[in-house]
XYZ file of N, CA and C in Angstrom:
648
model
N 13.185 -22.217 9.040
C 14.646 -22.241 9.059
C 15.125 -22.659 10.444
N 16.344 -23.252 10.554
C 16.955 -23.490 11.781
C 17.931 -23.493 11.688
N 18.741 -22.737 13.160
C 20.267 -22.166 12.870
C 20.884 -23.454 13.978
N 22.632 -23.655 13.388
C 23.219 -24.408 14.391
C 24.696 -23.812 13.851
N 25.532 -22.941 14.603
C 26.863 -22.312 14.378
C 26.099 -21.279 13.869
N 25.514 -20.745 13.475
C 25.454 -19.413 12.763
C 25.193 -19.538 11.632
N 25.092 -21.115 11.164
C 24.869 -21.332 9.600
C 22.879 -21.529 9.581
N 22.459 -20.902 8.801
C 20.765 -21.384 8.413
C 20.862 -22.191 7.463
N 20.290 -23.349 7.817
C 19.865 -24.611 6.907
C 18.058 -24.376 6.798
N 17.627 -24.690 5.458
C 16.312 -24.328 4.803
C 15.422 -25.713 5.176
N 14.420 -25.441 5.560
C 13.521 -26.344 6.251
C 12.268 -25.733 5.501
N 11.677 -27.232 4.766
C 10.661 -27.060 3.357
C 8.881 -27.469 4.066
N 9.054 -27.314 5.711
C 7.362 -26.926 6.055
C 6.672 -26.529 5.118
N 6.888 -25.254 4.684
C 6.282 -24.034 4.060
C 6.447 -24.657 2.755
N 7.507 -24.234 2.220
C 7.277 -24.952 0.772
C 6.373 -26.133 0.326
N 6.737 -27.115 0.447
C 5.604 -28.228 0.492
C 4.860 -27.917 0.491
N 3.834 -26.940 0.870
C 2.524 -26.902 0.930
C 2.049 -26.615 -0.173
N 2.598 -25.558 -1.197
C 2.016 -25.507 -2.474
C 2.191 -26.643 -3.600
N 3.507 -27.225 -3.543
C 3.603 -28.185 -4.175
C 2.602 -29.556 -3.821
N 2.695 -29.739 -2.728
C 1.649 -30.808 -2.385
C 0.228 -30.787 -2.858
N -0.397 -29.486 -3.183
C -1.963 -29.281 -3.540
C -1.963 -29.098 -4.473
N -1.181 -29.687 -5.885
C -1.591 -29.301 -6.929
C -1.718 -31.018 -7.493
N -2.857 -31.404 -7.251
C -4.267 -32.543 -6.934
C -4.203 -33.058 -8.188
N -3.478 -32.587 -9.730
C -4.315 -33.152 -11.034
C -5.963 -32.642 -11.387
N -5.969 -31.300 -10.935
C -7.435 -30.763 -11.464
C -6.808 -30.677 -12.862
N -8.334 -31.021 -13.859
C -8.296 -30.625 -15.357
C -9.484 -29.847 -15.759
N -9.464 -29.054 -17.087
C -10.663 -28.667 -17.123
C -10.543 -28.414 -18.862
N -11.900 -28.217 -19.258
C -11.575 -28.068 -20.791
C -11.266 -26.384 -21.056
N -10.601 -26.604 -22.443
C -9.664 -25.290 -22.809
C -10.649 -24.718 -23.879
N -11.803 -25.417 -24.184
C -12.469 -24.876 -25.282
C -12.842 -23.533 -24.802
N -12.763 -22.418 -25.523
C -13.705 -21.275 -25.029
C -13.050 -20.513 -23.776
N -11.630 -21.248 -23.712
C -11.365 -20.877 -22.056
C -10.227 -20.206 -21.624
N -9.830 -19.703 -23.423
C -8.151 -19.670 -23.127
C -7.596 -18.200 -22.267
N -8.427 -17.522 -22.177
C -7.997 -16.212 -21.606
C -8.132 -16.630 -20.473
N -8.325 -17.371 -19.649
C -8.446 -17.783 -17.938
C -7.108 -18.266 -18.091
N -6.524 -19.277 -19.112
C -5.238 -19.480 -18.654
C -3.413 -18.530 -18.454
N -3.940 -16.876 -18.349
C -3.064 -16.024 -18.696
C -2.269 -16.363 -17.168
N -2.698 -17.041 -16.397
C -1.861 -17.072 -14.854
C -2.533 -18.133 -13.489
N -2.251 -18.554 -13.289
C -2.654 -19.651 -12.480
C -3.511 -19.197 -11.582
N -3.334 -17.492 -11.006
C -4.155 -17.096 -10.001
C -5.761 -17.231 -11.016
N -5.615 -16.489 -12.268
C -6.459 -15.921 -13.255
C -7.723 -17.201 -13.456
N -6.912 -18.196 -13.546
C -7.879 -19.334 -14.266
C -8.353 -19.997 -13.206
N -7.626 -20.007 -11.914
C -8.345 -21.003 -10.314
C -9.604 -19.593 -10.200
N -9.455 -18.340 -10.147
C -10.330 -17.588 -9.586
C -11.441 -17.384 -10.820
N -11.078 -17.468 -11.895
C -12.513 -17.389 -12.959
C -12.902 -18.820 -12.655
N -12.575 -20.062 -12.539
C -12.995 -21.295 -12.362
C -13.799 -21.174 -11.076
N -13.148 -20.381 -9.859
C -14.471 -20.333 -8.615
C -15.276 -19.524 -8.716
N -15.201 -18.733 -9.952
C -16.182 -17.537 -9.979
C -17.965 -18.632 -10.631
N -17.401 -20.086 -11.154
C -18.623 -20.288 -11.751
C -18.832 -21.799 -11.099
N -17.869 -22.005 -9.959
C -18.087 -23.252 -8.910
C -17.544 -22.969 -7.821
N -17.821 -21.912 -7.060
C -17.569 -21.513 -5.964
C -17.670 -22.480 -4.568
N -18.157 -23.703 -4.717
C -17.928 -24.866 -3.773
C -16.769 -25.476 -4.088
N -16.379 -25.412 -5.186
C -14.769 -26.632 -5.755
C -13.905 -26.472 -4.505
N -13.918 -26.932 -3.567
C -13.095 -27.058 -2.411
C -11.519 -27.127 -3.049
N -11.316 -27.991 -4.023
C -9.565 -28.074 -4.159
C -9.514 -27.090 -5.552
N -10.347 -26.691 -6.081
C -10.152 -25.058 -6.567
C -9.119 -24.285 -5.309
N -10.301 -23.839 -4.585
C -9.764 -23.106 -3.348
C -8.521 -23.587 -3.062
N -8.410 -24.927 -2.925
C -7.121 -25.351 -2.091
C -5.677 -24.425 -2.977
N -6.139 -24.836 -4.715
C -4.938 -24.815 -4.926
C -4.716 -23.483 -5.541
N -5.707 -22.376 -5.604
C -5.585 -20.802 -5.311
C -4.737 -20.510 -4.050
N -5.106 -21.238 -3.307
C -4.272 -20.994 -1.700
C -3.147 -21.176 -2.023
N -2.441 -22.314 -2.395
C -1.220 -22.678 -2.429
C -0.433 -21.878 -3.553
N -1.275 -21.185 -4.661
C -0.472 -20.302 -5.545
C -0.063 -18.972 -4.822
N -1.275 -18.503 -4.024
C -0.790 -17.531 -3.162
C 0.256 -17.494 -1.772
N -0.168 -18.719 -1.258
C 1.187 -19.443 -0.519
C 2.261 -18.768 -1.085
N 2.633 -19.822 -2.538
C 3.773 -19.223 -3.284
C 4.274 -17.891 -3.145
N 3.200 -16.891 -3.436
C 3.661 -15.798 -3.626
C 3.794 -15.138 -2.838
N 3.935 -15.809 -0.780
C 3.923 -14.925 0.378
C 2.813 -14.122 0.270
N 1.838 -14.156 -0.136
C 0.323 -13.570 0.214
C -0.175 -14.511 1.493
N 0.129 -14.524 2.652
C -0.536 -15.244 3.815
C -2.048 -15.163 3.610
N -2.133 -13.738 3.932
C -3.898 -13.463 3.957
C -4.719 -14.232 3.203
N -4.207 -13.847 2.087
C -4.780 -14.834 0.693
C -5.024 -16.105 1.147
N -3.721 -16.364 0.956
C -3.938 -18.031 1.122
C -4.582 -18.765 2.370
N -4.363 -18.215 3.382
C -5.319 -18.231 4.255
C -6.785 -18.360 4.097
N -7.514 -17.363 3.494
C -8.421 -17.262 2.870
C -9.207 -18.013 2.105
N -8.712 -18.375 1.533
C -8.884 -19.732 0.317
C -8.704 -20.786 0.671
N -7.570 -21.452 1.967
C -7.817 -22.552 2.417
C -8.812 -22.589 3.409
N -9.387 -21.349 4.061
C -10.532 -21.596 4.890
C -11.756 -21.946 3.963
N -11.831 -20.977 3.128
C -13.264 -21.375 1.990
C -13.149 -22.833 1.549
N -12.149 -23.387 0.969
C -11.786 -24.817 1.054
C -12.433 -25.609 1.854
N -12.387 -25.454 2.986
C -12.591 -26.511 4.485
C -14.106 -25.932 4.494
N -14.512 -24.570 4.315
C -16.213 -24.295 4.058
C -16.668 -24.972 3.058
N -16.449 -25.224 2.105
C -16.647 -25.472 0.805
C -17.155 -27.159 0.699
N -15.909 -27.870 1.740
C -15.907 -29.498 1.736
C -17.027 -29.553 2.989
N -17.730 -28.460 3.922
C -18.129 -28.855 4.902
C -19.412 -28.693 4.230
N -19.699 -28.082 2.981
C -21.124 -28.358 2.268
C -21.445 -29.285 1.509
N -20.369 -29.937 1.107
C -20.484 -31.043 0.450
C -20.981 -32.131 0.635
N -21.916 -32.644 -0.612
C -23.011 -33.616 -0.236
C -21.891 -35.168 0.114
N -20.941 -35.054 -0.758
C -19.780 -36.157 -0.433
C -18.527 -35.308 -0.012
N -18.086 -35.342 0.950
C -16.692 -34.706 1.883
C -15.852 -35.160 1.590
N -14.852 -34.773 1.026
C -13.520 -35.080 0.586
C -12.233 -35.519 1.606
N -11.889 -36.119 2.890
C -11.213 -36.115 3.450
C -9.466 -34.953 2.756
N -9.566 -36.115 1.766
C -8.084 -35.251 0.885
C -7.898 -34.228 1.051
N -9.035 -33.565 0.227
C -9.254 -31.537 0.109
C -9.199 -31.225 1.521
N -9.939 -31.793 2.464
C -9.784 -30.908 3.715
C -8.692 -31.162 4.303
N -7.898 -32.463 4.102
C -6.506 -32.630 4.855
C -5.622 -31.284 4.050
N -5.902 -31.049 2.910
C -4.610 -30.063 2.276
C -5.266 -28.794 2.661
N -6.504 -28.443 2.896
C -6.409 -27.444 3.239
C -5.893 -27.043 5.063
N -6.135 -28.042 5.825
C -4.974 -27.758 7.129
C -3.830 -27.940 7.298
N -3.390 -28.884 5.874
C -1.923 -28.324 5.592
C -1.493 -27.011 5.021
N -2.374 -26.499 4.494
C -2.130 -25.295 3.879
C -2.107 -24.275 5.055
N -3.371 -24.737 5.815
C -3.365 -23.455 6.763
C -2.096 -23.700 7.720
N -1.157 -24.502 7.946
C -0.153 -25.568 8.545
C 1.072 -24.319 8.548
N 0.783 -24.654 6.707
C 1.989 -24.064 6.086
C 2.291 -22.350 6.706
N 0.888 -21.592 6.220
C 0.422 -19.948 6.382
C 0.841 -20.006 7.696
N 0.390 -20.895 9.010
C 1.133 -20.545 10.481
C 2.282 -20.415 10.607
N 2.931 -21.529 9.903
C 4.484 -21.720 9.948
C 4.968 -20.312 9.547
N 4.654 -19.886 8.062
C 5.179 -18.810 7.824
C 4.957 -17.754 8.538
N 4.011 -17.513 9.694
C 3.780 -16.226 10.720
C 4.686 -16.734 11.826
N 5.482 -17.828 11.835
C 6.270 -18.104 13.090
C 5.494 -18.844 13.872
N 3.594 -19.185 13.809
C 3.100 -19.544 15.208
C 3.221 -21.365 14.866
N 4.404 -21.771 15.711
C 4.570 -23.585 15.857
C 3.775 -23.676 15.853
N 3.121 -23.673 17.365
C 2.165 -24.379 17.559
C 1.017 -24.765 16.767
N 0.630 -23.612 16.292
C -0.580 -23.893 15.389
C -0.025 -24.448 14.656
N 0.561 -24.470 13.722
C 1.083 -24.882 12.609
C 0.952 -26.558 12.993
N 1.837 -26.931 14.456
C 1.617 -28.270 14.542
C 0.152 -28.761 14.265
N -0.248 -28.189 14.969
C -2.004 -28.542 15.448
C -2.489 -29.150 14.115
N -2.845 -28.245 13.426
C -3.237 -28.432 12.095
C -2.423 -29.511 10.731
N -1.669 -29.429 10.969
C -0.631 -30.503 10.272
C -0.696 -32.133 11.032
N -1.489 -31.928 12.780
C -0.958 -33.020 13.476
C -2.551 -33.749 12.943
N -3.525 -32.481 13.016
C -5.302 -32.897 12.516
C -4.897 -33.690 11.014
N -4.559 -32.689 10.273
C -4.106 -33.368 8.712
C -4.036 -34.985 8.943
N -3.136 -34.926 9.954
C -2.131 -36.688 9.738
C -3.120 -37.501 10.743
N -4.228 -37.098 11.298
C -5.006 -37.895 11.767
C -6.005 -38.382 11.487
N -6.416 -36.966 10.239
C -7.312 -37.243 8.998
C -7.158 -38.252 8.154
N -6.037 -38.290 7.386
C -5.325 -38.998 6.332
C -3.844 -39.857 7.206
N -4.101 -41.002 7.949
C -2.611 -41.264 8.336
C -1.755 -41.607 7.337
N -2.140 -42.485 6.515
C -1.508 -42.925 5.007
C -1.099 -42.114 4.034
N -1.349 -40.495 4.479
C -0.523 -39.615 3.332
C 0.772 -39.388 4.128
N 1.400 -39.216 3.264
C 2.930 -38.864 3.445
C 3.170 -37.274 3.759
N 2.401 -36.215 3.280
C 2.774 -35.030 3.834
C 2.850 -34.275 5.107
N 1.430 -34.625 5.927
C 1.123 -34.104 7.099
C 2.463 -34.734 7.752
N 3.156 -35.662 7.937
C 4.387 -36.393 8.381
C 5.570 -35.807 7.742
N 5.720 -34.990 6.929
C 6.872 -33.922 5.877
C 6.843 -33.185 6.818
N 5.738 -32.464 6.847
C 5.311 -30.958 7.792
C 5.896 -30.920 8.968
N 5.405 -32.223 9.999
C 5.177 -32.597 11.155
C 6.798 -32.713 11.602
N 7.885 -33.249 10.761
C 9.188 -33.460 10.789
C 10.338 -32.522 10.736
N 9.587 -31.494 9.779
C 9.931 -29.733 9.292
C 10.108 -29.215 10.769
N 8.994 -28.997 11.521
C 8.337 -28.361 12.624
C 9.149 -28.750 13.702
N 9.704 -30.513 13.785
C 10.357 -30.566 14.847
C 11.842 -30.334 14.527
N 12.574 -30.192 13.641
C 13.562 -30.032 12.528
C 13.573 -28.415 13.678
N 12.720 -27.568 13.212
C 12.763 -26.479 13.396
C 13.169 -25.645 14.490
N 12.648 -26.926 15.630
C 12.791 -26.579 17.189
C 13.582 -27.336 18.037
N 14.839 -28.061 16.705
C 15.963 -28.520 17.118
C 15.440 -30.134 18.078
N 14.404 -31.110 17.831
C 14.223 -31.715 17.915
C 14.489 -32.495 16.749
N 15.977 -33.519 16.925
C 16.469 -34.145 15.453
C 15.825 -35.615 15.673
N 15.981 -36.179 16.678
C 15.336 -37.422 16.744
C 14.147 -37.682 16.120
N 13.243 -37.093 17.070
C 11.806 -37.298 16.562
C 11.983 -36.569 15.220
N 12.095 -35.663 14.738
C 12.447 -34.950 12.946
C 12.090 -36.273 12.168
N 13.913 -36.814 12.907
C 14.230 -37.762 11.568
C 13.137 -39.285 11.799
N 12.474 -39.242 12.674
C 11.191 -40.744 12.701
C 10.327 -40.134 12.152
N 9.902 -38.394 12.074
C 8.925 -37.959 11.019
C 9.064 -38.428 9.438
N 9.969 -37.840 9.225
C 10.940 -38.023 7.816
C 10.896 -38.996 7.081
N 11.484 -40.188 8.258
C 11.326 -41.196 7.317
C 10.193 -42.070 7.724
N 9.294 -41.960 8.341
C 7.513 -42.301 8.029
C 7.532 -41.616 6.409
N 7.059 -40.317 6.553
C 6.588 -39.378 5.245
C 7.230 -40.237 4.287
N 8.807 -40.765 4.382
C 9.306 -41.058 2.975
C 8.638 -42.942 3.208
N 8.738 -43.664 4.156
C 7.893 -44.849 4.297
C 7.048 -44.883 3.310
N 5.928 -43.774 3.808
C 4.673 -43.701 2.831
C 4.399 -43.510 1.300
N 5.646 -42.451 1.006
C 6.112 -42.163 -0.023
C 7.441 -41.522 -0.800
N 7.998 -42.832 -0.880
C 9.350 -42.888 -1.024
C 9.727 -41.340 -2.306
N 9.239 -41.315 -2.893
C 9.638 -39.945 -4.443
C 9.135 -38.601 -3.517
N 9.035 -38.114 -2.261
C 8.861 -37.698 -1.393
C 10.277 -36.355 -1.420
N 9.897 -35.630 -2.544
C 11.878 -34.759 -2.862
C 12.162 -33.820 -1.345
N 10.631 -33.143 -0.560
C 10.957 -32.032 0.388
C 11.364 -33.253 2.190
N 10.679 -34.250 1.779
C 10.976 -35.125 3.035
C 12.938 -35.559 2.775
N 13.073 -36.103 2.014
C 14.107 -36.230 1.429
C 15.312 -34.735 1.870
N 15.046 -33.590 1.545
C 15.839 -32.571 1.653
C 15.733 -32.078 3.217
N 15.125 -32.216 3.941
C 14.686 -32.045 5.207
C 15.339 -33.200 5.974
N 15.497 -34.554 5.363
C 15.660 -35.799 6.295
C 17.482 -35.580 6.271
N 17.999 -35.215 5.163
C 19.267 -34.928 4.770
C 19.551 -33.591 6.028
N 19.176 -32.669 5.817
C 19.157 -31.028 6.916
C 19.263 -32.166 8.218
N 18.778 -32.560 8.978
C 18.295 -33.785 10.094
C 19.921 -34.239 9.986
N 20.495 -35.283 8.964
C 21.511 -35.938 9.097
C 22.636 -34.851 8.895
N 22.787 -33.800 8.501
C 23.732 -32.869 8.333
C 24.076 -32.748 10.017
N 22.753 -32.337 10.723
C 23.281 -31.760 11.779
C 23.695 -32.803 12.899
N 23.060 -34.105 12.925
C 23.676 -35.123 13.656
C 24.866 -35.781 12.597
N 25.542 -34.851 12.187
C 27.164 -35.217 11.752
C 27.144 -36.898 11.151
N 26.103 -36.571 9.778
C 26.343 -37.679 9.134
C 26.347 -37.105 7.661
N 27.408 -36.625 7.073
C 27.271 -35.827 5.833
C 27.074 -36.947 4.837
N 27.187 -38.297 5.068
C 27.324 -39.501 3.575
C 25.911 -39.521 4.184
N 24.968 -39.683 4.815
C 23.794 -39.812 4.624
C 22.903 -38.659 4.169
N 23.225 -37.786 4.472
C 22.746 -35.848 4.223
C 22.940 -36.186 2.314
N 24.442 -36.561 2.156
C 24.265 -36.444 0.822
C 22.990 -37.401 0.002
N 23.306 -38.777 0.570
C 21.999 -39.445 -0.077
C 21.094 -38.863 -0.422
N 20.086 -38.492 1.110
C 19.116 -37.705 0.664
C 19.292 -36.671 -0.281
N 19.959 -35.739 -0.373
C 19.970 -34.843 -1.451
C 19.851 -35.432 -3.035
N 20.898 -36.290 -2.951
C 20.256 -36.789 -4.520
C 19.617 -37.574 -4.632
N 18.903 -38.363 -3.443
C 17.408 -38.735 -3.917
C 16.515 -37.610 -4.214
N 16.659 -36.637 -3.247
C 15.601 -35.628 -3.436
C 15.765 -34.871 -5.288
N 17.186 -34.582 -6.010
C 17.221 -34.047 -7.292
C 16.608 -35.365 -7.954
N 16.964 -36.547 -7.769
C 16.674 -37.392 -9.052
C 14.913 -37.857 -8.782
N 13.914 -37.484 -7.655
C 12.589 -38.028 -7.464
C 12.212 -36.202 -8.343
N 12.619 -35.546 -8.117
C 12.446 -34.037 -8.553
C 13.570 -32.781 -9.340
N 14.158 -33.445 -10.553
C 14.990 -32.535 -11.116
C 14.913 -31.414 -10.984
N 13.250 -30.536 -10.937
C 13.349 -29.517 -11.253
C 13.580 -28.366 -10.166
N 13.378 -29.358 -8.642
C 13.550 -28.888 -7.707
C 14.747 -28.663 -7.003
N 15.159 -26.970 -7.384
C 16.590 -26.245 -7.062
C 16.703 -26.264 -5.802
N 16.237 -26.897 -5.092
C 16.436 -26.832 -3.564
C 17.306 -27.787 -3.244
N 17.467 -28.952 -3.660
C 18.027 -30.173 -3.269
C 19.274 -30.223 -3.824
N 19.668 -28.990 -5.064
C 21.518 -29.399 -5.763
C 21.944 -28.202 -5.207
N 21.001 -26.679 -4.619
C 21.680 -26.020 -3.509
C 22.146 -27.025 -2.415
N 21.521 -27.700 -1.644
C 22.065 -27.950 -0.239
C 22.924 -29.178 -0.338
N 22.657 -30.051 -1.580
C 23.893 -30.922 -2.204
C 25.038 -29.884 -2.143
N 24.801 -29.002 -2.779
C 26.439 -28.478 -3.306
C 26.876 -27.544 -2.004
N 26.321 -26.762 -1.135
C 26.502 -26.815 0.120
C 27.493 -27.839 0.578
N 26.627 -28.648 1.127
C 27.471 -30.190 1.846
C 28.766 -30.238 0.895
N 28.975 -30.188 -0.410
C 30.225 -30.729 -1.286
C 31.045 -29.684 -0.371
N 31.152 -28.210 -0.596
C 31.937 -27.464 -0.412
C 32.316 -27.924 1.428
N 31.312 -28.024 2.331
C 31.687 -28.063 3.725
C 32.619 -29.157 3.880
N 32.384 -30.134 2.678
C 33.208 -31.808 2.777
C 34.334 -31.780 1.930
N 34.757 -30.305 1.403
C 36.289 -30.224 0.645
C 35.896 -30.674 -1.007
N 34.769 -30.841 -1.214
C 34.427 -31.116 -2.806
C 34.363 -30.067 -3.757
N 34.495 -29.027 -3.752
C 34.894 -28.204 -4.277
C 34.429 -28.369 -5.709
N 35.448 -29.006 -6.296
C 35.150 -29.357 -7.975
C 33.910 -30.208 -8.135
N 33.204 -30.765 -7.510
C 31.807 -31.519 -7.623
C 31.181 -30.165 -7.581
């Protein structure tokens, strides 16, 4: 979060991170359906019988992310980064999300720095992904660095334009350098790349009310 007047505008570091690690794992349902009673249920019976699946781990982490379990998720993105460091083929990907994950877990204890560190490794790992550059933009967003923010921002969205948390973050960025017609853009790029994501028609409808829109 970052305050300017007394108002907190929501900065999606943290968030992103669970959404970002959910990779397209599949698995068959034959025989399997009681693992699917909860997302924690079916990632942890799934490592109970492939305990190397590095983006298993990842994306146990990021469910616990979700649920403010730090420890957890912590946990699981370290076994992750153990997991890819046994691997006969190393996944760059899996291990970039899991130091975004661990990125994310710093952010949420307050420690920047780390948080940079690991998000800055991510984007040196993978320069061509678009998240470690989400994160990286969040972070300076955070510490009232808008310039550099908004050259994070829009790299991340460069890379990948349907990008909904770079998008809602790049908008937060133009809110506060007093550009509300660009703040709005981003916002409804960010609802229409991600309908389902209530984050982006909160801080849309925010901005309406601060800009006299009222009835929008």
């Amino acid at each position: 979060m970052i305050e300017r007047f007394g108002r907190r505008i929501p900065y999606h570091g943290g968030d992103i991170a669970w959404a970002l690690l959910v990779l397209g794992f599949s698995i068959s349902t034959i025989g399997r359906n009681p693992a699917w009673k909860d997302d924690v249920t079916l990632y942890t019976a799934t490592i109970s019988v492939s305990p190397d699946a590095a983006l298993i781990h990842n994306n146990l982490g990021a469910v616990y992310l979700g649920e403010r379990d730090s420890a957890a998720a912590r946990r699981e993105f370290l076994a992750a980064l153990a997991a890819d460091s046994r691997a006969f083929v190393r996944s760059p990907r899996d291990r970039s999300s899991s130091l975004l994950g661990l990125s994310a877990v710093a952010n949420a204890e307050g420690k920047l720095a780390e948080a940079w560190k690991l998000a800055d490794e991510a984007r040196i790992l993978m320069p061509q992904r678009s998240e470690p550059y989400q994160i990286l933009g969040a972070l300076l967003g955070k510490q009232g660095d808008y310039d550099n923010a908004e050259k994070m921002l829009r790299r991340a969205l460069q890379l990948q334009p349907s990008n909904a948390a770079a998008h809602i973050n790049l908008g937060n960025v133009l809110q506060l350098r007093n550009d509300p017609a660009g703040a709005e853009r981003e916002f409804r790029l960010a609802a229409e790349f991600d309908p389902k994501l209530a984050t982006s028609r909160v801080s849309l409808g925010m901005l309406l009310v601060r800009t006299g829109r009222i009835s929008e």
